Tab-separated table of C-alpha atoms in Angstrom:
chain	number	residue	atom	x	y	z
A	218	MET	CA	92.812	92.239	73.347
A	219	THR	CA	90.147	92.368	70.659
A	220	THR	CA	87.226	91.463	72.979
A	221	PRO	CA	86.480	92.097	76.673
A	222	GLN	CA	88.214	89.549	78.867
A	223	LYS	CA	87.964	88.219	82.411
A	224	ALA	CA	90.927	86.842	84.333
A	225	LEU	CA	90.802	84.423	87.256
A	226	ILE	CA	93.684	85.244	89.594
A	227	ILE	CA	94.724	82.585	92.095
A	228	GLY	CA	96.435	84.043	95.181
A	229	CYS	CA	96.175	87.346	97.039
A	230	GLY	CA	99.686	87.864	98.365
A	231	ILE	CA	101.854	90.368	96.492
A	232	ALA	CA	101.599	89.333	92.834
A	233	GLY	CA	97.818	88.745	92.764
A	234	PRO	CA	96.480	92.196	93.680
A	235	VAL	CA	99.066	93.979	91.537
A	236	MET	CA	98.271	91.707	88.591
A	237	ALA	CA	94.601	92.610	88.961
A	238	LEU	CA	95.375	96.336	89.170
A	239	PHE	CA	97.450	96.271	85.986
A	240	LEU	CA	94.795	94.249	84.153
A	241	GLN	CA	92.242	96.861	85.163
A	242	GLN	CA	94.493	99.489	83.550
A	243	VAL	CA	94.237	97.668	80.216
A	244	GLY	CA	90.502	97.047	80.413
A	245	ILE	CA	90.534	93.421	81.566
A	246	GLU	CA	88.199	92.451	84.405
A	247	SER	CA	89.501	90.094	87.095
A	248	GLU	CA	88.635	88.390	90.375
A	249	ILE	CA	91.139	87.233	93.000
A	250	TYR	CA	90.717	83.885	94.765
A	251	GLU	CA	92.688	83.306	97.970
A	252	ALA	CA	92.934	79.946	99.752
A	253	GLN	CA	93.342	81.470	103.221
A	254	PRO	CA	90.138	82.307	105.118
A	255	ALA	CA	91.205	85.944	105.633
A	256	GLY	CA	93.908	88.434	104.731
A	257	MET	CA	97.494	87.447	105.566
A	258	ASP	CA	98.260	90.656	107.443
A	259	GLU	CA	100.563	88.920	109.939
A	260	ALA	CA	102.328	86.803	107.328
A	261	GLY	CA	106.087	86.404	107.443
A	262	ALA	CA	108.567	88.852	108.850
A	263	PHE	CA	109.715	91.711	106.625
A	264	LEU	CA	111.135	92.286	103.187
A	265	ASN	CA	113.112	94.766	101.179
A	266	LEU	CA	111.222	96.195	98.233
A	267	ALA	CA	114.049	97.239	95.919
A	268	PRO	CA	113.961	100.372	93.719
A	269	ASN	CA	112.946	98.344	90.657
A	270	GLY	CA	109.941	97.026	92.591
A	271	VAL	CA	108.934	100.462	93.860
A	272	ASN	CA	109.152	101.768	90.291
A	273	VAL	CA	106.541	99.202	89.236
A	274	LEU	CA	104.108	100.557	91.828
A	275	LYS	CA	104.700	104.068	90.471
A	276	ASN	CA	102.993	102.958	87.253
A	277	LEU	CA	99.860	102.364	89.340
A	278	ASP	CA	100.360	105.547	91.384
A	279	ILE	CA	100.396	103.569	94.623
A	280	ASP	CA	104.067	103.779	95.651
A	281	HIS	CA	103.157	106.542	98.122
A	282	LEU	CA	101.026	104.040	100.075
A	283	LEU	CA	104.239	102.456	101.360
A	284	GLU	CA	105.292	105.605	103.189
A	285	ALA	CA	103.090	105.149	106.268
A	286	ASP	CA	104.533	101.754	107.248
A	287	GLY	CA	107.772	101.447	105.294
A	288	PHE	CA	111.161	103.098	105.719
A	289	HIS	CA	114.412	103.330	103.791
A	290	SER	CA	117.643	101.474	104.389
A	291	GLU	CA	120.767	103.587	104.049
A	292	GLY	CA	122.790	100.663	102.732
A	293	MET	CA	124.504	97.628	104.257
A	294	ASP	CA	127.371	97.171	106.696
A	295	PHE	CA	129.068	93.759	106.754
A	296	PHE	CA	130.835	92.270	109.806
A	297	ASN	CA	132.396	88.963	110.758
A	298	GLY	CA	131.563	87.010	113.897
A	299	ASP	CA	134.186	88.913	115.898
A	300	GLY	CA	132.523	92.251	115.129
A	301	LYS	CA	135.155	93.391	112.627
A	302	GLN	CA	133.714	95.451	109.758
A	303	LEU	CA	134.471	93.829	106.426
A	304	ALA	CA	132.694	96.019	103.902
A	305	GLN	CA	130.117	98.768	103.457
A	306	LEU	CA	127.531	99.620	100.833
A	307	GLU	CA	125.724	102.954	100.688
A	308	SER	CA	122.339	103.523	99.087
A	309	SER	CA	121.764	107.227	99.706
A	310	ASP	CA	121.850	108.017	95.970
A	311	GLU	CA	119.392	105.304	94.914
A	312	GLU	CA	116.647	107.713	93.904
A	313	GLN	CA	118.984	109.648	91.643
A	314	ARG	CA	120.374	106.481	90.036
A	315	PHE	CA	117.278	104.290	89.827
A	316	GLY	CA	114.285	106.620	90.142
A	317	SER	CA	113.179	105.271	93.550
A	318	ARG	CA	114.594	104.217	96.895
A	319	ASN	CA	114.297	100.835	98.568
A	320	VAL	CA	111.549	100.333	101.152
A	321	MET	CA	111.814	98.049	104.178
A	322	ILE	CA	108.336	96.890	105.165
A	323	LYS	CA	106.600	94.101	107.080
A	324	ARG	CA	105.310	91.520	104.635
A	325	GLY	CA	101.830	91.515	106.154
A	326	GLN	CA	101.583	95.294	105.842
A	327	LEU	CA	102.491	95.098	102.161
A	328	HIS	CA	99.862	92.390	101.614
A	329	GLN	CA	97.239	94.594	103.267
A	330	ILE	CA	98.195	97.722	101.313
A	331	LEU	CA	97.972	95.975	97.942
A	332	ARG	CA	94.814	94.022	98.737
A	333	ASP	CA	92.999	97.061	100.140
A	334	GLU	CA	93.885	99.110	97.068
A	335	ALA	CA	92.579	96.398	94.755
A	336	ILE	CA	89.310	96.291	96.706
A	337	ARG	CA	89.105	100.090	96.743
A	338	ARG	CA	89.329	100.079	92.949
A	339	GLY	CA	86.451	97.632	92.693
A	340	ILE	CA	88.328	94.343	92.214
A	341	PRO	CA	86.601	91.445	94.040
A	342	VAL	CA	88.701	89.355	96.441
A	343	ARG	CA	87.264	85.979	97.496
A	344	PHE	CA	88.746	84.321	100.590
A	345	GLY	CA	88.579	80.659	101.566
A	346	LYS	CA	88.891	79.590	97.916
A	347	LYS	CA	91.385	76.736	97.873
A	348	LEU	CA	91.916	75.635	94.278
A	349	ARG	CA	90.966	72.010	93.612
A	350	ASN	CA	90.955	71.722	89.839
A	351	ILE	CA	91.182	73.653	86.575
A	352	GLN	CA	88.918	72.771	83.660
A	353	LEU	CA	89.355	74.007	80.103
A	354	ASN	CA	86.121	74.836	78.300
A	355	GLY	CA	87.408	74.702	74.750
A	356	PHE	CA	87.103	78.102	73.110
A	357	GLN	CA	84.752	79.250	75.859
A	358	GLY	CA	87.505	79.829	78.433
A	359	ILE	CA	88.409	78.217	81.720
A	360	THR	CA	86.790	77.140	84.996
A	361	ALA	CA	88.453	77.108	88.413
A	362	GLN	CA	86.931	74.642	90.869
A	363	PHE	CA	87.466	75.131	94.605
A	364	GLU	CA	87.470	72.865	97.648
A	365	ASP	CA	84.213	74.418	98.941
A	366	ASN	CA	82.492	73.057	95.769
A	367	SER	CA	82.141	76.519	94.253
A	368	ALA	CA	83.498	77.413	90.815
A	369	ALA	CA	84.428	80.479	88.763
A	370	GLU	CA	84.607	80.979	85.011
A	371	GLY	CA	86.865	83.275	83.031
A	372	ASN	CA	88.746	83.658	79.769
A	373	PHE	CA	92.121	82.769	81.279
A	374	LEU	CA	93.753	82.047	84.640
A	375	ILE	CA	96.907	83.434	86.275
A	376	GLY	CA	98.614	81.511	89.075
A	377	CYS	CA	99.967	83.945	91.681
A	378	ASP	CA	99.884	81.378	94.477
A	379	GLY	CA	103.506	81.224	95.570
A	380	ILE	CA	106.321	78.717	95.626
A	381	HIS	CA	104.074	75.789	96.560
A	382	SER	CA	101.609	76.800	93.845
A	383	ARG	CA	98.533	74.613	93.485
A	384	THR	CA	98.083	76.079	89.992
A	385	ARG	CA	101.520	74.803	88.971
A	386	GLN	CA	100.818	71.351	90.432
A	387	LEU	CA	97.618	71.045	88.404
A	388	VAL	CA	98.905	72.381	85.095
A	389	PHE	CA	102.455	70.978	85.242
A	390	PRO	CA	102.237	67.835	87.394
A	391	ASN	CA	105.666	66.653	86.197
A	392	ALA	CA	107.457	69.981	86.678
A	393	PRO	CA	110.441	70.250	89.060
A	394	GLN	CA	109.483	70.718	92.691
A	395	PRO	CA	110.741	73.611	94.849
A	396	ALA	CA	114.333	72.923	95.908
A	397	TYR	CA	115.226	73.060	99.590
A	398	THR	CA	118.384	75.138	100.137
A	399	GLY	CA	119.594	73.562	103.401
A	400	MET	CA	118.684	76.596	105.453
A	401	VAL	CA	115.968	77.820	107.798
A	402	ASP	CA	115.195	81.528	107.895
A	403	CYS	CA	113.724	83.039	111.035
A	404	GLY	CA	113.165	86.496	112.453
A	405	GLY	CA	111.056	88.930	114.330
A	406	PHE	CA	110.756	92.415	115.777
A	407	ALA	CA	112.318	93.847	118.928
A	408	GLN	CA	113.465	97.142	120.431
A	409	LEU	CA	116.956	98.484	119.845
A	410	PRO	CA	119.181	97.595	122.824
A	411	SER	CA	120.141	100.635	124.887
A	412	GLY	CA	123.504	102.038	123.941
A	413	LEU	CA	123.515	100.422	120.502
A	414	SER	CA	123.553	103.052	117.787
A	415	THR	CA	122.453	102.461	114.242
A	416	SER	CA	123.570	104.038	110.996
A	417	GLY	CA	120.228	103.400	109.322
A	418	ALA	CA	121.941	100.710	107.260
A	419	MET	CA	121.196	97.002	107.349
A	420	GLN	CA	123.727	95.316	109.616
A	421	MET	CA	124.854	91.962	108.191
A	422	ILE	CA	126.921	89.670	110.446
A	423	PHE	CA	128.630	86.480	109.298
A	424	GLY	CA	128.284	84.731	112.652
A	425	LYS	CA	130.294	81.710	113.762
A	426	LYS	CA	127.355	79.304	113.271
A	427	ALA	CA	124.578	81.380	111.698
A	428	PHE	CA	124.128	84.547	109.655
A	429	PHE	CA	122.367	87.483	111.346
A	430	GLY	CA	120.958	90.694	109.935
A	431	TYR	CA	119.084	93.591	111.476
A	432	ILE	CA	117.998	97.163	110.857
A	433	ALA	CA	116.383	99.662	113.206
A	434	LYS	CA	113.541	101.973	112.247
A	435	PRO	CA	113.841	105.615	113.294
A	436	ASP	CA	111.475	104.860	116.215
A	437	GLY	CA	113.825	102.164	117.547
A	438	GLU	CA	111.951	99.051	116.420
A	439	VAL	CA	114.408	96.448	115.170
A	440	TYR	CA	113.636	94.220	112.181
A	441	TRP	CA	115.918	91.167	112.354
A	442	PHE	CA	116.524	87.756	110.807
A	443	SER	CA	118.837	84.797	111.263
A	444	ASN	CA	119.772	82.191	108.651
A	445	VAL	CA	120.390	78.828	110.304
A	446	ALA	CA	121.989	75.827	108.614
A	447	TRP	CA	119.477	72.934	108.589
A	448	PRO	CA	120.864	70.297	106.219
A	449	LYS	CA	117.860	67.951	106.147
A	450	GLU	CA	114.601	69.370	104.815
A	451	PRO	CA	112.166	69.801	107.734
A	452	LYS	CA	109.132	67.581	107.670
A	453	ARG	CA	105.689	69.145	107.615
A	454	ASN	CA	105.054	71.007	110.905
A	455	GLU	CA	108.484	69.988	112.270
A	456	LEU	CA	109.506	73.613	112.837
A	457	ASN	CA	106.118	74.573	114.250
A	458	ALA	CA	106.474	71.780	116.823
A	459	ILE	CA	109.495	73.539	118.360
A	460	SER	CA	108.309	75.769	121.211
A	461	ALA	CA	108.945	79.519	121.151
A	462	ASP	CA	111.349	79.230	124.075
A	463	GLY	CA	113.050	76.189	122.560
A	464	TRP	CA	113.687	78.036	119.287
A	465	ARG	CA	114.913	81.133	121.119
A	466	GLN	CA	117.411	79.033	123.065
A	467	ARG	CA	118.584	77.386	119.862
A	468	LEU	CA	119.266	80.797	118.309
A	469	LEU	CA	121.056	82.063	121.421
A	470	GLN	CA	123.242	78.958	121.296
A	471	ASN	CA	124.033	79.498	117.611
A	472	HIS	CA	125.035	83.120	118.212
A	473	ARG	CA	126.678	82.763	121.638
A	474	HIS	CA	130.151	83.586	120.268
A	475	ASP	CA	128.929	86.468	118.093
A	476	PRO	CA	128.655	90.175	119.067
A	477	ALA	CA	126.642	90.568	122.295
A	478	HIS	CA	123.962	92.840	120.855
A	479	ILE	CA	122.724	89.940	118.691
A	480	LEU	CA	121.845	88.034	121.855
A	481	GLU	CA	120.147	91.127	123.287
A	482	ILE	CA	117.983	91.507	120.194
A	483	ILE	CA	116.941	87.843	120.252
A	484	GLU	CA	116.233	87.849	123.995
A	485	SER	CA	114.139	91.022	123.819
A	486	THR	CA	111.909	89.761	120.993
A	487	PRO	CA	108.434	89.178	122.424
A	488	GLY	CA	106.276	86.173	121.582
A	489	GLU	CA	106.867	83.740	118.760
A	490	ILE	CA	109.844	83.997	116.442
A	491	GLY	CA	108.789	83.156	112.885
A	492	LYS	CA	110.709	80.364	111.156
A	493	TRP	CA	110.518	79.093	107.582
A	494	PRO	CA	112.522	76.571	105.525
A	495	VAL	CA	114.128	78.330	102.562
A	496	TYR	CA	113.360	77.077	99.063
A	497	ASP	CA	113.976	78.301	95.577
A	498	MET	CA	112.520	77.183	92.268
A	499	PRO	CA	114.503	75.202	89.696
A	500	SER	CA	114.041	76.384	86.137
A	501	LEU	CA	110.694	75.279	84.740
A	502	PRO	CA	110.481	74.172	81.091
A	503	THR	CA	107.714	76.721	80.605
A	504	TRP	CA	105.523	79.033	82.697
A	505	HIS	CA	102.333	78.745	80.655
A	506	LYS	CA	100.055	76.181	79.069
A	507	GLY	CA	96.955	77.002	77.085
A	508	LEU	CA	94.942	79.597	79.018
A	509	VAL	CA	96.986	79.330	82.238
A	510	CYS	CA	100.114	81.303	83.142
A	511	LEU	CA	102.278	81.390	86.282
A	512	ILE	CA	103.926	84.527	87.649
A	513	GLY	CA	106.012	85.469	90.687
A	514	ASP	CA	107.109	82.711	93.069
A	515	ALA	CA	104.809	80.215	91.361
A	516	ALA	CA	107.075	80.416	88.302
A	517	HIS	CA	110.524	81.334	89.602
A	518	ALA	CA	110.796	81.651	93.386
A	519	THR	CA	114.128	82.953	94.639
A	520	SER	CA	115.540	82.550	98.130
A	521	PRO	CA	115.434	85.745	100.239
A	522	HIS	CA	119.182	86.324	99.884
A	523	SER	CA	118.583	88.296	96.679
A	524	GLY	CA	116.214	90.824	98.259
A	525	GLN	CA	114.324	90.632	94.945
A	526	GLY	CA	111.464	88.155	95.381
A	527	ALA	CA	108.705	90.733	95.806
A	528	SER	CA	110.140	93.056	93.174
A	529	MET	CA	110.345	90.243	90.602
A	530	ALA	CA	106.666	89.436	91.210
A	531	LEU	CA	105.694	93.084	90.701
A	532	GLU	CA	107.696	93.285	87.477
A	533	ASP	CA	105.998	90.104	86.243
A	534	ALA	CA	102.538	91.550	86.824
A	535	ALA	CA	103.282	94.703	84.849
A	536	VAL	CA	104.976	92.930	81.935
A	537	LEU	CA	102.238	90.293	81.619
A	538	ALA	CA	99.575	93.014	81.569
A	539	GLN	CA	101.521	94.778	78.808
A	540	CYS	CA	101.690	91.567	76.789
A	541	LEU	CA	97.950	90.958	77.182
A	542	ARG	CA	97.248	94.564	76.199
A	543	ASP	CA	99.356	94.374	73.051
A	544	SER	CA	98.605	90.812	71.827
A	545	LEU	CA	95.654	89.527	69.819
A	546	LYS	CA	95.612	86.125	71.538
A	547	VAL	CA	96.077	85.165	75.184
A	548	GLU	CA	98.445	82.314	74.312
A	549	HIS	CA	100.683	84.688	72.345
A	550	ALA	CA	100.738	87.113	75.279
A	551	PHE	CA	101.811	84.349	77.663
A	552	ALA	CA	104.604	83.238	75.342
A	553	ARG	CA	105.856	86.791	74.888
A	554	PHE	CA	105.790	87.360	78.643
A	555	GLU	CA	107.928	84.293	79.318
A	556	HIS	CA	110.378	85.287	76.586
A	557	LEU	CA	110.797	88.758	78.111
A	558	ARG	CA	111.171	87.607	81.722
A	559	LYS	CA	112.774	84.167	81.975
A	560	GLU	CA	116.452	84.985	81.535
A	561	ARG	CA	116.368	87.912	83.974
A	562	VAL	CA	114.584	86.190	86.835
A	563	GLU	CA	116.396	82.861	86.611
A	564	LYS	CA	119.741	84.631	86.705
A	565	ILE	CA	118.661	86.274	89.968
A	566	VAL	CA	117.535	82.911	91.391
A	567	ARG	CA	120.973	81.414	90.689
A	568	GLN	CA	122.799	84.366	92.216
A	569	ALA	CA	120.649	84.223	95.362
A	570	ARG	CA	121.490	80.549	95.808
A	571	ARG	CA	125.236	81.332	95.588
A	572	THR	CA	124.842	84.168	98.105
A	573	GLY	CA	123.045	81.861	100.527
A	574	ASN	CA	125.754	79.201	100.251
A	575	GLY	CA	128.352	81.829	101.192
A	576	LYS	CA	126.555	82.560	104.468
A	577	MET	CA	127.064	79.047	105.800
A	578	VAL	CA	130.882	78.870	105.727
A	579	SER	CA	132.249	77.260	108.928
A	580	ASN	CA	135.741	76.014	108.094
A	581	PRO	CA	138.337	78.351	109.735
A	582	VAL	CA	140.450	78.577	106.568
A	583	ALA	CA	137.380	79.317	104.460
A	584	ILE	CA	136.275	81.982	106.961
A	585	TRP	CA	139.708	83.643	106.823
A	586	PHE	CA	139.595	83.658	103.042
A	587	ARG	CA	136.024	84.989	102.979
A	588	ASP	CA	136.911	87.875	105.278
A	589	LEU	CA	139.897	88.669	103.083
A	590	VAL	CA	138.077	88.772	99.737
A	591	LEU	CA	134.610	89.906	100.827
A	592	PRO	CA	135.276	93.645	100.247
A	593	PHE	CA	136.228	92.880	96.660
A	594	PHE	CA	133.159	90.716	96.050
A	595	ILE	CA	130.849	93.271	97.669
A	596	LYS	CA	132.080	95.912	95.218
A	597	LEU	CA	131.747	93.455	92.357
A	598	GLY	CA	128.231	92.545	93.476
A	599	ALA	CA	127.227	96.198	93.778
A	600	LYS	CA	128.311	96.767	90.193
A	601	ALA	CA	126.363	93.721	89.004
A	602	SER	CA	123.265	94.847	90.919
A	603	GLU	CA	123.112	98.035	88.834
A	604	GLU	CA	121.499	96.010	86.037
A	605	VAL	CA	118.936	94.516	88.428
A	606	LEU	CA	117.989	97.725	90.222
A	607	SER	CA	117.923	99.990	87.163
A	608	TYR	CA	115.393	97.810	85.321
A	609	LYS	CA	112.151	99.658	84.617
A	610	VAL	CA	108.918	98.456	83.104
A	611	GLU	CA	108.185	101.055	80.418
A	612	TRP	CA	104.447	100.843	80.860
A	613	GLU	CA	103.453	103.117	77.978
A	614	LYS	CA	105.738	101.339	75.530
A	615	GLU	CA	104.142	98.781	73.222
A	616	VAL	CA	105.361	95.207	73.588
A	617	ALA	CA	106.233	93.853	70.140
């Protein structure tokens, strides 16, 4: 940019802190405004940060910060509800092929790592700042107004506030709303049942009524999830109203005809089991307007079946910072960013939706056919994922 700039960043999950760190690299000051009253260090369950996402963090020299809490998956093993292995994917050569390995990590730990690094590098993070309105100040920039009656001024604003983005609602009030996928995702953390060995790979089970996945850390802690068909979109707080024991019993009922160790994992999970309706984001006509731009889930949320949500947000942050670095006007940078990113991310959103639909097959004939062809489709999918995982943001390269 030709003059010093200041960015207002809305949201301090994954995209927000990394956006601020990349802007700092190109000489743009920023402040992060988070609606929650404190850090979301217990948020969600866990996620897979794919090699393409880890490679983004290498550009900031912070990928090593994942090592204390994260661990690597050795691939995926697929089974049907009777315990028969259907297919296998290995990932032991990821670093050689893609430059980094995947990292399995608790979502809250990743939030904390990124936020703490932003603060350590002098980037202010303001909590309890729920966005109320955005006001354009002509050529003078932009003002963000918050529910606590405070305000902040900057040259432009970046919405990193997730799938239910308040930024998107304000700037694009007529844009498509997040689409419910007919599924509830839930999960938690337990200890590996005695006698159950693990290959270090993610175990994926097409259960009779629900899909189940788990992986064990070297210390025996199990990270697990279950995808449950829930055709009607839950009302606000409907899932939270179900007691911990009531939800546990529902899961045990769903998996009662599946391999026994699934029941052991669910039963041995202490406390609450997290549960979240699964949404993705229909294609938006545009991600930017004037001095406001959306990135990450605010622009193109994908369901968790892709394993790419966090990595897509990290890629966005790096590419947008490049565009701002190499453009004379903010509006041109936003347009270039969307042009570079839209096709890639929306293709991944569509593929994730198809993958999720395949988890909910219940017709016996369809199950038989799925088990028959799954090995072929797993190999086909692995080949297609090469393009996704091998993507690298060439940080030093100028964006035309």
